[in-house]
Amino acid sequence: MTTFRFEEHDPDDRDTGPDYFLRHPGRERADAERNETYASGDDRRPDPDEAKGKGGCLRRVWWLVLILVGVACGACYVRYFVPHTSDSAMRCRVTSLERHGIIFKVYEAQLKDAGEGGAVRVSVPSDSLAALLSDAMERDAEVCVVTEKYFAPVPWRGETSTVVTAVKP
């Protein structure tokens, strides 16, 4: 069996010197300049937030701008492209059908509600739906119109925020 002997160590025999091998070689000059500044009597230590400079502030401004642009894009997307009412059906007669637009040619129809008698103006984005409404208008027949309602109109969808998605006889 092997026994180990422990020798007494001098408590002052510890490595208390700086570990120069852990430092980056380019930092030695900056450390020396810093030590000269503090040795000259200026005992004010730099604030870590001050050391960042304007880079930290500029970064916050960019993040704030990025967040605001994201919120604005999300609000525009919801306002113009997400219907707040979809698959809304009404029984009505077609009173007029016109094609509007210079760049975006879209049909606009005026429908007379069969139950209440009120007139509703809608946009018809496709030619096939406009043909079905035109046939119903010529025959003076009632049709069931399925619509989607948006918060705001866009030019390629028509002048109104109510858009026809299907026509059922």
Coordinates of N, CA and C in Angstrom, one line a residue:
M1 N 0.8 -1.2 0.0 CA 0.0 0.0 0.0 C 0.9 1.2 0.0
T2 N 0.5 2.2 -0.8 CA 1.3 3.4 -0.9 C 0.7 4.5 0.0
T3 N 1.6 5.2 0.6 CA 1.2 6.2 1.5 C 1.7 7.5 1.0
F4 N 1.0 8.6 1.2 CA 1.3 9.9 0.7 C 1.8 10.7 1.8
R5 N 2.8 11.5 1.6 CA 3.3 12.4 2.6 C 2.9 13.9 2.2
F6 N 2.4 14.6 3.1 CA 2.1 16.0 2.9 C 3.1 16.8 3.5
E7 N 3.7 17.7 2.8 CA 4.7 18.6 3.4 C 4.0 19.9 3.7
E8 N 4.6 20.5 4.7 CA 4.1 21.8 5.2 C 4.5 22.8 4.1
H9 N 3.5 23.7 3.8 CA 3.8 24.8 2.9 C 3.8 26.1 3.6
D10 N 4.6 27.0 3.1 CA 4.7 28.3 3.6 C 3.5 29.1 3.1
P11 N 2.7 29.7 4.0 CA 1.5 30.4 3.6 C 1.8 31.6 2.7
D12 N 3.0 32.2 2.7 CA 3.4 33.3 1.9 C 3.8 32.8 0.5
D13 N 3.8 31.6 0.3 CA 4.3 31.0 -1.0 C 3.2 30.8 -2.0
R14 N 2.3 31.9 -2.1 CA 1.2 31.8 -3.1 C 1.5 32.7 -4.3
D15 N 0.9 32.3 -5.4 CA 1.1 33.1 -6.6 C 0.1 34.3 -6.6
T16 N 0.6 35.4 -6.2 CA -0.2 36.6 -6.2 C 0.1 37.6 -7.3
G17 N 1.0 37.3 -8.2 CA 1.3 38.2 -9.3 C 0.3 38.1 -10.3
P18 N 0.3 39.2 -11.2 CA -0.7 39.2 -12.3 C -0.4 38.1 -13.3
D19 N -1.5 37.6 -13.9 CA -1.4 36.6 -14.9 C -1.3 37.3 -16.3
Y20 N -0.1 37.6 -16.7 CA 0.1 38.3 -18.0 C -0.2 37.4 -19.2
F21 N -0.2 36.2 -19.0 CA -0.4 35.3 -20.1 C -1.9 35.2 -20.5
L22 N -2.8 35.7 -19.6 CA -4.2 35.7 -19.9 C -4.7 37.0 -20.6
R23 N -3.8 38.0 -20.6 CA -4.2 39.3 -21.2 C -4.0 39.3 -22.7
H24 N -4.8 40.1 -23.4 CA -4.6 40.3 -24.8 C -3.5 41.2 -25.0
P25 N -2.6 41.0 -26.0 CA -1.4 41.8 -26.2 C -1.8 43.3 -26.5
G26 N -2.8 43.5 -27.3 CA -3.2 44.9 -27.6 C -3.7 45.7 -26.5
R27 N -4.2 45.1 -25.4 CA -4.8 45.8 -24.3 C -3.7 46.4 -23.4
E28 N -2.5 45.9 -23.4 CA -1.5 46.4 -22.5 C -1.3 47.9 -22.6
R29 N -1.3 48.4 -23.8 CA -1.1 49.8 -24.1 C -2.2 50.6 -23.5
A30 N -3.5 50.1 -23.7 CA -4.7 50.8 -23.2 C -4.6 50.8 -21.6
D31 N -4.2 49.7 -21.1 CA -4.1 49.6 -19.6 C -3.1 50.5 -19.1
A32 N -2.0 50.7 -19.7 CA -0.9 51.6 -19.3 C -1.4 53.0 -19.3
E33 N -2.1 53.4 -20.4 CA -2.6 54.8 -20.5 C -3.7 55.0 -19.4
R34 N -4.5 54.1 -19.1 CA -5.5 54.2 -18.1 C -4.8 54.4 -16.8
N35 N -3.8 53.6 -16.5 CA -3.1 53.7 -15.2 C -2.4 55.1 -15.1
E36 N -1.9 55.6 -16.2 CA -1.2 57.0 -16.1 C -2.3 58.0 -15.8
T37 N -3.5 57.9 -16.4 CA -4.5 58.9 -16.1 C -4.9 58.9 -14.7
Y38 N -5.0 57.8 -14.1 CA -5.4 57.7 -12.7 C -4.3 58.1 -11.8
A39 N -3.1 57.9 -12.2 CA -1.9 58.2 -11.4 C -1.7 59.7 -11.4
S40 N -2.2 60.4 -12.4 CA -2.0 61.9 -12.5 C -2.9 62.7 -11.5
G41 N -3.7 62.0 -10.8 CA -4.6 62.7 -9.8 C -6.0 62.7 -10.2
D42 N -6.4 62.3 -11.4 CA -7.8 62.2 -11.8 C -8.3 60.9 -11.3
D43 N -9.0 60.9 -10.2 CA -9.5 59.6 -9.6 C -10.9 59.2 -10.1
R44 N -11.4 60.0 -11.0 CA -12.8 59.7 -11.5 C -12.7 58.5 -12.4
R45 N -13.4 57.4 -12.1 CA -13.4 56.2 -12.9 C -14.5 56.4 -13.9
P46 N -14.3 55.8 -15.1 CA -15.3 56.0 -16.1 C -16.6 55.1 -15.8
D47 N -17.7 55.7 -16.1 CA -19.0 55.0 -15.9 C -19.2 54.0 -17.0
P48 N -19.6 52.8 -16.7 CA -19.8 51.8 -17.8 C -20.8 52.3 -18.8
D49 N -21.8 53.0 -18.4 CA -22.8 53.5 -19.4 C -22.2 54.6 -20.3
E50 N -21.2 55.4 -19.7 CA -20.6 56.4 -20.5 C -19.6 55.8 -21.5
A51 N -19.1 54.6 -21.1 CA -18.1 54.0 -22.0 C -18.8 53.5 -23.3
K52 N -20.1 53.2 -23.2 CA -20.8 52.8 -24.4 C -20.8 53.9 -25.5
G53 N -20.9 55.1 -25.0 CA -21.0 56.2 -25.9 C -22.4 56.3 -26.5
K54 N -22.4 56.9 -27.7 CA -23.7 57.0 -28.4 C -24.2 55.7 -29.1
G55 N -23.3 54.7 -29.1 CA -23.7 53.5 -29.8 C -24.9 52.8 -29.1
G56 N -24.9 52.9 -27.7 CA -26.0 52.3 -27.0 C -27.3 53.0 -27.2
C57 N -27.3 54.3 -27.3 CA -28.4 55.2 -27.5 C -28.9 55.0 -28.9
L58 N -28.0 54.9 -29.9 CA -28.4 54.8 -31.3 C -29.0 53.4 -31.5
R59 N -28.5 52.4 -30.8 CA -29.1 51.1 -30.9 C -30.5 51.1 -30.4
R60 N -30.8 51.8 -29.3 CA -32.2 51.9 -28.7 C -33.1 52.6 -29.7
V61 N -32.6 53.6 -30.3 CA -33.4 54.4 -31.3 C -33.8 53.5 -32.5
W62 N -32.8 52.7 -33.0 CA -33.1 51.8 -34.1 C -34.1 50.7 -33.7
W63 N -34.0 50.2 -32.5 CA -35.0 49.2 -32.1 C -36.3 49.8 -32.0
L64 N -36.4 51.1 -31.4 CA -37.7 51.8 -31.3 C -38.3 52.0 -32.7
V65 N -37.5 52.4 -33.7 CA -37.9 52.7 -35.0 C -38.4 51.3 -35.6
L66 N -37.7 50.3 -35.4 CA -38.0 49.0 -36.0 C -39.4 48.5 -35.4
I67 N -39.6 48.7 -34.1 CA -40.8 48.3 -33.5 C -42.0 49.1 -34.0
L68 N -41.8 50.4 -34.1 CA -42.8 51.3 -34.6 C -43.2 51.0 -36.1
V69 N -42.2 50.7 -36.9 CA -42.5 50.3 -38.3 C -43.3 49.0 -38.3
G70 N -42.9 48.0 -37.5 CA -43.6 46.7 -37.4 C -45.1 46.9 -37.0
V71 N -45.3 47.8 -36.0 CA -46.7 48.0 -35.6 C -47.5 48.7 -36.7
A72 N -46.9 49.7 -37.4 CA -47.6 50.4 -38.5 C -47.9 49.4 -39.6
C73 N -46.9 48.5 -39.9 CA -47.2 47.5 -41.0 C -48.3 46.6 -40.6
G74 N -48.3 46.1 -39.3 CA -49.4 45.3 -38.8 C -50.7 45.9 -38.9
A75 N -50.8 47.2 -38.5 CA -52.0 48.0 -38.5 C -52.6 48.1 -39.9
C76 N -51.7 48.4 -40.9 CA -52.1 48.6 -42.3 C -52.6 47.2 -42.8
Y77 N -51.9 46.1 -42.5 CA -52.3 44.8 -42.9 C -53.7 44.5 -42.4
V78 N -54.0 44.8 -41.2 CA -55.3 44.5 -40.6 C -56.3 45.4 -41.2
R79 N -56.0 46.7 -41.4 CA -57.0 47.6 -42.0 C -57.4 47.3 -43.4
Y80 N -56.4 46.9 -44.2 CA -56.7 46.8 -45.6 C -56.9 45.3 -46.2
F81 N -56.4 44.4 -45.5 CA -56.3 43.0 -46.0 C -57.0 41.9 -45.2
V82 N -57.5 42.2 -44.0 CA -58.1 41.2 -43.2 C -59.6 41.6 -43.1
P83 N -60.5 40.8 -43.6 CA -61.9 41.1 -43.5 C -62.4 41.0 -42.0
H84 N -63.2 42.0 -41.6 CA -63.8 41.9 -40.2 C -65.1 41.1 -40.2
T85 N -65.7 41.0 -41.4 CA -66.9 40.1 -41.5 C -66.7 39.3 -42.8
S86 N -66.8 38.0 -42.7 CA -66.7 37.1 -43.9 C -67.8 36.2 -43.9
D87 N -68.1 35.7 -45.1 CA -69.2 34.8 -45.4 C -70.6 35.4 -44.9
S88 N -70.8 36.6 -45.2 CA -72.0 37.3 -44.8 C -73.0 37.1 -46.1
A89 N -74.1 36.6 -45.9 CA -75.1 36.3 -47.0 C -76.3 37.2 -46.9
M90 N -76.8 37.7 -48.0 CA -78.0 38.4 -48.0 C -78.8 38.1 -49.3
R91 N -80.1 38.1 -49.1 CA -81.0 37.8 -50.3 C -81.4 39.2 -50.8
C92 N -81.2 39.4 -52.1 CA -81.4 40.7 -52.7 C -81.7 40.7 -54.2
R93 N -82.1 41.8 -54.7 CA -82.2 42.0 -56.2 C -81.2 43.0 -56.6
V94 N -80.6 42.8 -57.8 CA -79.6 43.7 -58.4 C -80.3 44.8 -59.1
T95 N -80.0 46.1 -58.7 CA -80.7 47.2 -59.3 C -79.7 47.9 -60.3
S96 N -78.4 47.8 -60.1 CA -77.5 48.4 -61.1 C -76.2 47.7 -61.0
L97 N -75.5 47.6 -62.2 CA -74.2 47.0 -62.2 C -73.3 47.8 -63.2
E98 N -72.2 48.4 -62.7 CA -71.4 49.3 -63.6 C -69.9 48.8 -63.4
R99 N -69.2 49.1 -64.5 CA -67.7 48.8 -64.4 C -67.0 50.1 -64.2
H100 N -66.2 50.2 -63.1 CA -65.5 51.4 -62.7 C -64.0 51.2 -62.8
G101 N -63.3 52.3 -62.8 CA -61.8 52.3 -62.7 C -61.1 52.6 -64.0
I102 N -59.9 53.2 -63.8 CA -59.1 53.5 -64.9 C -58.0 52.5 -65.1
I103 N -57.3 52.2 -64.0 CA -56.3 51.2 -64.0 C -56.8 49.9 -63.5
F104 N -57.5 49.8 -62.4 CA -58.1 48.6 -61.9 C -59.6 48.6 -62.3
K105 N -60.0 47.7 -63.2 CA -61.3 47.6 -63.7 C -62.1 46.7 -62.7
V106 N -63.0 47.3 -62.0 CA -63.8 46.5 -61.0 C -65.3 46.9 -61.2
Y107 N -66.2 45.9 -61.1 CA -67.6 46.2 -61.2 C -68.1 46.7 -59.8
E108 N -69.0 47.6 -59.9 CA -69.7 48.1 -58.7 C -71.2 47.8 -58.9
A109 N -71.8 47.2 -57.9 CA -73.3 46.9 -58.0 C -74.0 47.5 -56.9
Q110 N -75.3 47.8 -57.2 CA -76.2 48.3 -56.1 C -77.3 47.2 -56.0
L111 N -77.4 46.8 -54.7 CA -78.3 45.7 -54.4 C -79.4 46.2 -53.5
K112 N -80.7 45.7 -53.8 CA -81.8 46.1 -53.0 C -82.1 44.9 -52.1
D113 N -82.0 45.1 -50.8 CA -82.2 44.0 -49.9 C -83.7 43.6 -49.9
A114 N -83.9 42.3 -50.0 CA -85.3 41.7 -50.2 C -86.1 41.9 -48.9
G115 N -85.5 41.8 -47.8 CA -86.2 41.8 -46.5 C -86.5 43.2 -46.0
E116 N -85.5 44.1 -46.1 CA -85.6 45.4 -45.5 C -85.9 46.5 -46.6
G117 N -85.5 46.2 -47.8 CA -85.7 47.2 -48.9 C -84.7 48.2 -49.0
G118 N -83.6 48.2 -48.2 CA -82.5 49.2 -48.2 C -81.6 48.8 -49.3
A119 N -80.9 49.9 -49.9 CA -79.9 49.7 -51.0 C -78.5 49.5 -50.4
V120 N -77.8 48.6 -50.9 CA -76.4 48.3 -50.5 C -75.5 48.4 -51.7
R121 N -74.4 49.1 -51.6 CA -73.5 49.2 -52.7 C -72.3 48.2 -52.4
V122 N -71.9 47.4 -53.4 CA -70.9 46.4 -53.2 C -69.9 46.4 -54.4
S123 N -68.7 45.9 -54.2 CA -67.7 45.8 -55.3 C -67.7 44.3 -55.7
V124 N -67.6 44.1 -57.0 CA -67.5 42.8 -57.6 C -66.2 42.7 -58.3
P125 N -65.2 42.0 -57.7 CA -63.9 42.0 -58.3 C -63.7 41.1 -59.5
S126 N -64.5 40.1 -59.7 CA -64.3 39.1 -60.9 C -65.4 39.2 -61.9
D127 N -65.0 39.0 -63.2 CA -65.9 39.0 -64.3 C -67.0 38.0 -64.2
S128 N -66.7 36.8 -63.7 CA -67.7 35.7 -63.6 C -68.8 36.0 -62.7
L129 N -68.4 36.6 -61.5 CA -69.5 37.0 -60.6 C -70.3 38.2 -61.1
A130 N -69.7 39.1 -61.9 CA -70.4 40.2 -62.5 C -71.4 39.6 -63.6
A131 N -71.0 38.6 -64.3 CA -71.9 38.0 -65.3 C -73.1 37.4 -64.6
L132 N -72.9 36.7 -63.5 CA -74.1 36.1 -62.7 C -75.0 37.2 -62.2
L133 N -74.5 38.3 -61.7 CA -75.3 39.4 -61.3 C -76.0 40.1 -62.4
S134 N -75.3 40.2 -63.6 CA -76.0 40.8 -64.7 C -77.2 39.9 -65.2
D135 N -77.0 38.6 -65.2 CA -78.1 37.7 -65.6 C -79.3 37.9 -64.6
A136 N -79.0 38.0 -63.3 CA -80.0 38.1 -62.3 C -80.7 39.5 -62.5
M137 N -80.0 40.5 -62.8 CA -80.6 41.8 -63.0 C -81.5 41.8 -64.3
E138 N -81.1 41.2 -65.3 CA -81.9 41.1 -66.6 C -83.2 40.3 -66.3
R139 N -83.2 39.3 -65.5 CA -84.4 38.5 -65.2 C -85.2 39.0 -64.0
D140 N -84.6 40.1 -63.4 CA -85.2 40.6 -62.2 C -85.5 39.6 -61.1
A141 N -84.5 38.7 -60.9 CA -84.6 37.6 -60.0 C -83.8 37.9 -58.7
E142 N -84.3 37.3 -57.6 CA -83.6 37.4 -56.3 C -82.4 36.5 -56.3
V143 N -81.3 36.9 -55.8 CA -80.1 36.1 -55.6 C -79.6 36.2 -54.2
C144 N -78.8 35.2 -53.8 CA -78.2 35.2 -52.5 C -76.7 35.6 -52.8
V145 N -76.3 36.7 -52.2 CA -74.9 37.2 -52.4 C -74.1 37.0 -51.1
V146 N -73.0 36.4 -51.3 CA -72.1 36.2 -50.1 C -71.0 37.3 -50.2
T147 N -70.8 38.0 -49.1 CA -69.8 39.1 -49.1 C -68.8 39.0 -48.0
E148 N -67.8 39.8 -48.2 CA -66.8 40.0 -47.1 C -66.7 41.5 -46.9
K149 N -66.6 41.9 -45.6 CA -66.5 43.4 -45.3 C -65.1 43.7 -44.7
Y150 N -64.5 44.7 -45.3 CA -63.2 45.1 -44.8 C -63.3 46.4 -44.1
F151 N -62.3 46.8 -43.4 CA -62.3 48.1 -42.7 C -62.1 49.3 -43.7
A152 N -61.4 49.1 -44.8 CA -61.2 50.1 -45.7 C -61.0 49.5 -47.1
P153 N -61.4 50.2 -48.2 CA -61.3 49.7 -49.5 C -59.8 49.9 -50.1
V154 N -59.5 49.1 -51.0 CA -58.2 49.3 -51.8 C -58.6 49.3 -53.3
P155 N -57.8 50.0 -54.1 CA -58.2 50.2 -55.5 C -58.5 49.0 -56.3
W156 N -57.7 47.9 -56.1 CA -57.9 46.7 -57.0 C -59.1 45.9 -56.5
R157 N -59.7 46.2 -55.3 CA -60.8 45.5 -54.8 C -62.1 46.3 -55.1
G158 N -62.0 47.5 -55.4 CA -63.2 48.3 -55.7 C -63.3 49.5 -54.8
E159 N -64.4 50.3 -55.0 CA -64.6 51.6 -54.3 C -65.2 51.4 -52.9
T160 N -65.8 50.3 -52.7 CA -66.5 50.0 -51.4 C -65.7 49.0 -50.6
S161 N -66.0 49.0 -49.3 CA -65.3 48.0 -48.4 C -66.0 46.7 -48.3
T162 N -67.2 46.6 -49.0 CA -67.9 45.3 -49.1 C -67.7 44.7 -50.4
V163 N -67.2 43.4 -50.4 CA -66.8 42.8 -51.6 C -67.6 41.5 -51.8
V164 N -68.1 41.2 -53.0 CA -68.9 40.0 -53.3 C -67.9 38.9 -53.5
T165 N -68.1 37.8 -52.8 CA -67.2 36.6 -53.0 C -67.9 35.4 -53.7
A166 N -69.3 35.4 -53.7 CA -70.0 34.3 -54.3 C -71.5 34.8 -54.6
V167 N -72.0 34.2 -55.6 CA -73.4 34.5 -56.0 C -74.1 33.2 -56.1
K168 N -75.2 33.0 -55.4 CA -76.0 31.8 -55.4 C -77.5 32.2 -55.9
P169 N -78.0 31.4 -56.9 CA -79.3 31.8 -57.4 C -80.4 31.5 -56.3

